[in-house]
Each structure stands twice: as C-alpha cells, then as structure tokens.
CSV table of C-alpha atoms in Angstrom, one decimal:
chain,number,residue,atom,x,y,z
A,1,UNK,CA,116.6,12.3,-145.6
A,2,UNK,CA,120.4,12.9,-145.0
A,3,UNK,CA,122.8,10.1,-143.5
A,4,UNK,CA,123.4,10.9,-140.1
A,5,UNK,CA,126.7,12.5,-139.3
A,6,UNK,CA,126.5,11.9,-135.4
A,7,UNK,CA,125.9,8.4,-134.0
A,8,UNK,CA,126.8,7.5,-130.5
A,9,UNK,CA,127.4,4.1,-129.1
A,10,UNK,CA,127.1,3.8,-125.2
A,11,UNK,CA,130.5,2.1,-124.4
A,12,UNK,CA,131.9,1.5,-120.8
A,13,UNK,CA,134.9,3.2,-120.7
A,14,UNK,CA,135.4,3.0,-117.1
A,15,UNK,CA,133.7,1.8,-114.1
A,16,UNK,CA,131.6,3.6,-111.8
A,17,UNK,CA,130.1,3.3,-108.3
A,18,UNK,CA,127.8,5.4,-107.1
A,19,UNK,CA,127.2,5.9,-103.7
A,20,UNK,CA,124.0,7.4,-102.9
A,21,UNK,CA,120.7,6.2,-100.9
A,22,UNK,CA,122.8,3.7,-98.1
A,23,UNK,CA,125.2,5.9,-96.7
A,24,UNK,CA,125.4,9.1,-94.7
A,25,UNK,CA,128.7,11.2,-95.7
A,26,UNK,CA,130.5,12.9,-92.9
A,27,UNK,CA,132.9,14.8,-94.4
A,28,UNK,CA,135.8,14.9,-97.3
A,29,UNK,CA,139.7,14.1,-96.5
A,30,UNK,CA,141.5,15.5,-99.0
A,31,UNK,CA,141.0,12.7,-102.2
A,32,UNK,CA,138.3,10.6,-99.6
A,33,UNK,CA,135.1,10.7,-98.3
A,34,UNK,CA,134.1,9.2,-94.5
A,35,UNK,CA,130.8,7.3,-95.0
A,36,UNK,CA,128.7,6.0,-92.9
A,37,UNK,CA,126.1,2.4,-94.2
A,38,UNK,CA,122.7,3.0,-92.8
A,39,UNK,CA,122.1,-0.4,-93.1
A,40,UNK,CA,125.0,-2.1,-91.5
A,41,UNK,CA,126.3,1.2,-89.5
A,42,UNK,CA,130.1,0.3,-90.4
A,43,UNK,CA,131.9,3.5,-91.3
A,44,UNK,CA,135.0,3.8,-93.7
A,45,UNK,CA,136.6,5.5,-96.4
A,46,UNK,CA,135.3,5.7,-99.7
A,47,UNK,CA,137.7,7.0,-102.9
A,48,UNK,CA,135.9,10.5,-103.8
A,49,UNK,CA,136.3,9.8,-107.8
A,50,UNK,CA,133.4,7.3,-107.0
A,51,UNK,CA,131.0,8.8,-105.2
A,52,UNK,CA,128.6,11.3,-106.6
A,53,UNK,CA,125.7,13.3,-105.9
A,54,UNK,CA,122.5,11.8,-107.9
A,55,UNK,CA,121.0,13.5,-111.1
A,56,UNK,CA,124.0,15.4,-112.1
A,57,UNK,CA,126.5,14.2,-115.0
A,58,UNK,CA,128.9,12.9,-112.4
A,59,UNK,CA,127.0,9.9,-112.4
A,60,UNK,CA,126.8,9.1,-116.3
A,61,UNK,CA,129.5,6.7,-117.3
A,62,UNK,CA,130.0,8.6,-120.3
A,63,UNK,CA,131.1,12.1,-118.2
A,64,UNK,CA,134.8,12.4,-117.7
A,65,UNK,CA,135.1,15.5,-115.8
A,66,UNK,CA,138.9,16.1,-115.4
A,67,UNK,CA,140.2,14.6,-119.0
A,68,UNK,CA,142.4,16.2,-121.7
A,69,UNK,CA,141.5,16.1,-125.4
A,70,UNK,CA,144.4,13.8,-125.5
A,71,UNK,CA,143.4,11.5,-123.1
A,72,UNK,CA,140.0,11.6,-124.7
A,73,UNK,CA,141.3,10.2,-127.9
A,74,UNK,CA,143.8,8.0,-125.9
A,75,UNK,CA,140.6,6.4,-124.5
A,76,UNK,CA,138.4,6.1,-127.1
A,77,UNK,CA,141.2,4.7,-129.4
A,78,UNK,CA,141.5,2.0,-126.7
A,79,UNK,CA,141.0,-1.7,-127.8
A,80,UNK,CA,136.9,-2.6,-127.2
A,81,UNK,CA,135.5,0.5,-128.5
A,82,UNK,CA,134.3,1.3,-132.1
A,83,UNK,CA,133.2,3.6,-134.5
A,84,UNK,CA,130.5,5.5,-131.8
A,85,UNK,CA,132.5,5.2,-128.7
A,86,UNK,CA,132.1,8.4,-127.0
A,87,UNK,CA,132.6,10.3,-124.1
A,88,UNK,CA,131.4,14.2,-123.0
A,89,UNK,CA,134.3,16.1,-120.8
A,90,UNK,CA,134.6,19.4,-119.7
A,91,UNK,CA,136.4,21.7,-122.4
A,92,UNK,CA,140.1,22.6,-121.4
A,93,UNK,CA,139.8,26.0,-123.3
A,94,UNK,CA,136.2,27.6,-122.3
A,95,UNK,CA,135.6,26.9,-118.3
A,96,UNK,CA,132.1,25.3,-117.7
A,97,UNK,CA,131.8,24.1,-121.2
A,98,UNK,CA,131.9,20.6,-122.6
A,99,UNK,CA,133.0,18.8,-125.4
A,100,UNK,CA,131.9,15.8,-126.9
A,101,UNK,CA,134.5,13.1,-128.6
A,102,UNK,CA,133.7,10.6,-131.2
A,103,UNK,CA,135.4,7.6,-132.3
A,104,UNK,CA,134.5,7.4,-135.7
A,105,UNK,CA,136.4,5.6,-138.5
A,106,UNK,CA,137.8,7.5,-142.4
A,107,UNK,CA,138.3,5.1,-145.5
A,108,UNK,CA,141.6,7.1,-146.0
A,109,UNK,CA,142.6,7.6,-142.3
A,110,UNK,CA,141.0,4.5,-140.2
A,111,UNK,CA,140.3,5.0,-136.8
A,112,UNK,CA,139.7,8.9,-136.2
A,113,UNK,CA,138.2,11.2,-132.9
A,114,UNK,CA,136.5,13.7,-133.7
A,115,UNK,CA,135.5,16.8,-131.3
A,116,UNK,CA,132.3,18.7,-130.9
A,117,UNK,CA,131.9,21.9,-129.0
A,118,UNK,CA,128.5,21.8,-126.4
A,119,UNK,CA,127.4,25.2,-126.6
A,120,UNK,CA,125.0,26.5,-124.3
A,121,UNK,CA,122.2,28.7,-124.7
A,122,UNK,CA,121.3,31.9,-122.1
A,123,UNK,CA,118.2,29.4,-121.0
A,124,UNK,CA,120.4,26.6,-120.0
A,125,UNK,CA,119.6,24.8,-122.9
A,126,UNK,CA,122.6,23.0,-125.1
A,127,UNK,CA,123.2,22.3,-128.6
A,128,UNK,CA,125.7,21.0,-130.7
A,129,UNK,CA,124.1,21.8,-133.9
A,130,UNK,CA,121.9,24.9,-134.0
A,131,UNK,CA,119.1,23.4,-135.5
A,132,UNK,CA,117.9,21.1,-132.3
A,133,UNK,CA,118.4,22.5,-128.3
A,134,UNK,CA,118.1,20.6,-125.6
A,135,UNK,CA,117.3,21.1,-122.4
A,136,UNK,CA,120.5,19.2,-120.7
A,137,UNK,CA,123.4,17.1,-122.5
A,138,UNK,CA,121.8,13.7,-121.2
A,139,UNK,CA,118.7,14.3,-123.4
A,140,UNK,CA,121.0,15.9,-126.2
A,141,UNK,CA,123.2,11.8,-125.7
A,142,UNK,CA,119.7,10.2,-125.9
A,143,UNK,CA,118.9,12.1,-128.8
A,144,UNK,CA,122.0,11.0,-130.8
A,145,UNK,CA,122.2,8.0,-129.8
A,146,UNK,CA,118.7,7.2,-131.0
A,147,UNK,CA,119.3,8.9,-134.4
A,148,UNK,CA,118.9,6.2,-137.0
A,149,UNK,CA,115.3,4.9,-135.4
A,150,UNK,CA,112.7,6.5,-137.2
A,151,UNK,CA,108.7,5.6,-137.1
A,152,UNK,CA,107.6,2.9,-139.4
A,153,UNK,CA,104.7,5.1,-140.4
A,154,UNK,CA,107.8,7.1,-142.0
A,155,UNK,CA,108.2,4.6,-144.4
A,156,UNK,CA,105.9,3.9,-147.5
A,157,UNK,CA,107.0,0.5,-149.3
A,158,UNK,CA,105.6,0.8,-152.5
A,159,UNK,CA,107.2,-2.1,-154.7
A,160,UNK,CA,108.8,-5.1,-154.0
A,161,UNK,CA,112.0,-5.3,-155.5
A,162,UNK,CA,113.4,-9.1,-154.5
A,163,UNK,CA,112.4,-11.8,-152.1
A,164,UNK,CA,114.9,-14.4,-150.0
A,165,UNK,CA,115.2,-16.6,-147.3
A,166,UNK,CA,115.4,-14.3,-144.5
A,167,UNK,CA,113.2,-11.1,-146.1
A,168,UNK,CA,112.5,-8.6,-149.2
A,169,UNK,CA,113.6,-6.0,-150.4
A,170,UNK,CA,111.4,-2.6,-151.8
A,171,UNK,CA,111.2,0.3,-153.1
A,172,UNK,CA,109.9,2.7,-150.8
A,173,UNK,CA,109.2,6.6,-150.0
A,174,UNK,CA,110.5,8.3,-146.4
A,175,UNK,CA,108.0,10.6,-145.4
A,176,UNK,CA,106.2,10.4,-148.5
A,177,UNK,CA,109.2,12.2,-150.2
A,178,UNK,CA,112.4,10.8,-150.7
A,179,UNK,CA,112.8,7.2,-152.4
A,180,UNK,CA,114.2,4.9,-150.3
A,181,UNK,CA,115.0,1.1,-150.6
A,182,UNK,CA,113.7,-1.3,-147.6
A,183,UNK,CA,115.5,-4.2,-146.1
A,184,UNK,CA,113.0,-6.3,-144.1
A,185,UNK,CA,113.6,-9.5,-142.0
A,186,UNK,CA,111.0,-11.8,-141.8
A,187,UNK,CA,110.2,-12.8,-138.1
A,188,UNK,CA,111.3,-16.0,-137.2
A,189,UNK,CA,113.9,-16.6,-139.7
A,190,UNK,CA,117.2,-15.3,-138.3
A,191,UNK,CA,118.0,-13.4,-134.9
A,192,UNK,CA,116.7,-9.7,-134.9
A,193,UNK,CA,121.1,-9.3,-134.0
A,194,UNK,CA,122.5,-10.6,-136.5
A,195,UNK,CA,120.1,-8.7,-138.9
A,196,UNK,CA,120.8,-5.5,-137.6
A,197,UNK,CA,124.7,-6.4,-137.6
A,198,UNK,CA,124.4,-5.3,-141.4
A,199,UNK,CA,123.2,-1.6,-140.4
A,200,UNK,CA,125.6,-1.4,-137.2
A,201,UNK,CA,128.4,-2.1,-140.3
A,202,UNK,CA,127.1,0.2,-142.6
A,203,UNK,CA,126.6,2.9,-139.9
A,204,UNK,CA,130.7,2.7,-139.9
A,205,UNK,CA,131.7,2.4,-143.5
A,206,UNK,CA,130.0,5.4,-145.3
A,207,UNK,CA,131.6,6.0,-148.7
A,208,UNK,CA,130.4,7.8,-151.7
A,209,UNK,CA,130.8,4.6,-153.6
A,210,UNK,CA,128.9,2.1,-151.3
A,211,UNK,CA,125.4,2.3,-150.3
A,212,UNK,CA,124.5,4.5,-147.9
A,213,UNK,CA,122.5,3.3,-144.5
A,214,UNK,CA,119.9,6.5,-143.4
A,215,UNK,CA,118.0,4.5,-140.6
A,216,UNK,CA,116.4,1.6,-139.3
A,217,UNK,CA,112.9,1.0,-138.1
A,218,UNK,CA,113.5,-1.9,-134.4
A,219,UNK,CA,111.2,-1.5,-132.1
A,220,UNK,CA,108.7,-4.1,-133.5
A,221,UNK,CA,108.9,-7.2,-136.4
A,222,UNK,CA,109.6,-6.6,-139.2
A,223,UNK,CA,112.9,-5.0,-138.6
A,224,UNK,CA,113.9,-2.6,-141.2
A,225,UNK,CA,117.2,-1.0,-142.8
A,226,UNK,CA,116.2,2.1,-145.0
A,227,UNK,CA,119.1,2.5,-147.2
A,228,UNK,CA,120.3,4.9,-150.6
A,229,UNK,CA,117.6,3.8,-153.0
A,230,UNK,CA,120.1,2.6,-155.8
A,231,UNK,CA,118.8,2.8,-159.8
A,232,UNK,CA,119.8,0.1,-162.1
C-alpha cells in the first residue's frame, strides 16, 4: 500500500449553465446562440460559453476548454481552493489532448500546480499513468477522486493499540499484507466531518517525518483512517 500521489477535490471554479432539454436553438451569432423556451415560447439570446451539448466534457465544471497553463495555475492558486483543486483543459502543445492541473501544496515551496499529460490510447481509452486506462476522462476524475476509499473488508484490525473518548486505535493488516495502524470513530460521539477533517489534513501535509495517511474507509460507521503503522 503506497500513499497516493493524485487526489482530486471537486472545487467550483466557475459557474456553469447548461442549457439543454427547454429550449430549441436556432442558430449561432458569432459569440451567441438564438434560443427558443419550449415552455414559455419567449426567444432570446443566450452567451454561447454557457450552453452546451449534453454528455460531452463541455458540461463538467471541472473542463476549461480554451485555458493556458498559466491561467490554469492562475486559477487554481485563486483564494477558496486547496491542495486537490483541479481542473482538465485542452493541452496548448498536442491538439485534441488534455491536461490535467493540480493544486497541491510542498513543505519547502507551499502552494504548487502540478501538470499531468492525458494520454490517449488507439481505443479511445485515456490514462495518465499506464498502469490503469479508462474508458473517458470523467471516469478517469471519478477514479481519482475516490482514491483514498478503500473496502473495509481490506482492512484486518488485529490489536488494539489505545482507546479514547471519540474511538481506538489498532494495529491492523491492508489486504492481509501490509501493517497498517487504524483510526476509528465511535458512532455517535463526534460528527463523521470533523473526524475526517484529520485525513482531509493529512491528505495535504505528507512529509517523510510525519505520519503518513494511505486511505480511509466512509461509507458506513465506523469511519476509519488507515495511516503509516508507526513502531515504538
């Protein structure tokens, strides 16, 4: 079990409207569209950066079709976003290839962006790393962005290392292999958010001297962090 290099936050970078099933679209004037409501029959002008046709990566807030690597990191270093804040934009070097920017954050440098090339396989698969494909970028986002959840039948606590107020703490084994230790929350004691608050921290500050977060285990009580098993 590795810590996970890639972890995306969805942030909303920018607003978009989507203009799909309630109107009819005549025709495009230069940077509008004349639209028509089916369901009041008023016609008008609509800006053409916010409409969209549906199921393409136009309509993902995260897509920034026309943006420079620049503006990327312009963006992302923006006040409101965070280690994970993301967007995918096409690549200014390779036509009809994207890249994918990161905020993420150095102990040396602070706030940093980095950039990923989406390459694309002759299938029309995608893949940032060769080891996983997927068949678009939006599942390739969901994966990523899901990264640190793992199955609680993963996990094998095998002693209990301390006890408090809110939960315990144990020595485990990830996949029956690599020795872990175990965070747990006891339900009812303190909100599932400010539990997790720890892992979102620790998902930002990795450092060979502090304890290192590999994933966490949400979708039903008890919560879990699986962390760096630490000998005394």
């Amino acid at each position: 079990l590795h810590p996970l290099a890639l972890t995306l936050q969805n942030k909303h970078l920018r607003t978009i409207a989507i203009v799909a099933h309630d109107f009819c679209f005549y025709s495009r004037h230069g940077e509008w569209w004349k639209a028509k409501s089916l369901s009041t029959k008023r016609e008008g002008f609509i800006p053409s950066n916010y409409v969209a046709k549906v199921n393409t990566l136009e309509t993902e807030e995260w897509f920034f079709k026309d943006i420079t690597r620049k503006d990327a990191e312009r963006q992302l270093l923006a006040p409101g976003n965070s280690a994970g804040a993301f967007l995918i934009r096409e690549s200014e070097t390779l036509k009809g290839s994207f890249s994918l920017s990161v905020r993420d954050y150095d102990p040396v440098h602070g706030d940093v962006i980095k950039h990923y090339k989406i390459r694309s396989l002759d299938n029309g698969g995608y893949y940032i790393s060769p080891r996983i494909t997927f068949p678009c970028i939006s599942d390739m986002i969901k994966h990523y962005q899901n990264a640190w959840e793992i199955p609680r039948e993963s996990i094998k606590l095998v002693k209990k290392l301390g006890a408090g107020q809110f939960g315990e703490v144990w020595m485990g084994y990830y996949n029956n292999s690599t020795k872990v230790a175990v965070k747990t929350l006891k339900p009812g004691t303190m909100s599932v958010q400010a539990f997790l608050e720890e892992a979102n921290l620790m998902k930002t500050l990795q450092h060979d001297k502090l304890v290192r977060l590999y994933a966490v285990v949400t979708k039903e009580e008890p919560i879990y962090i699986i962390t760096e098993f630490m000998a005394k």
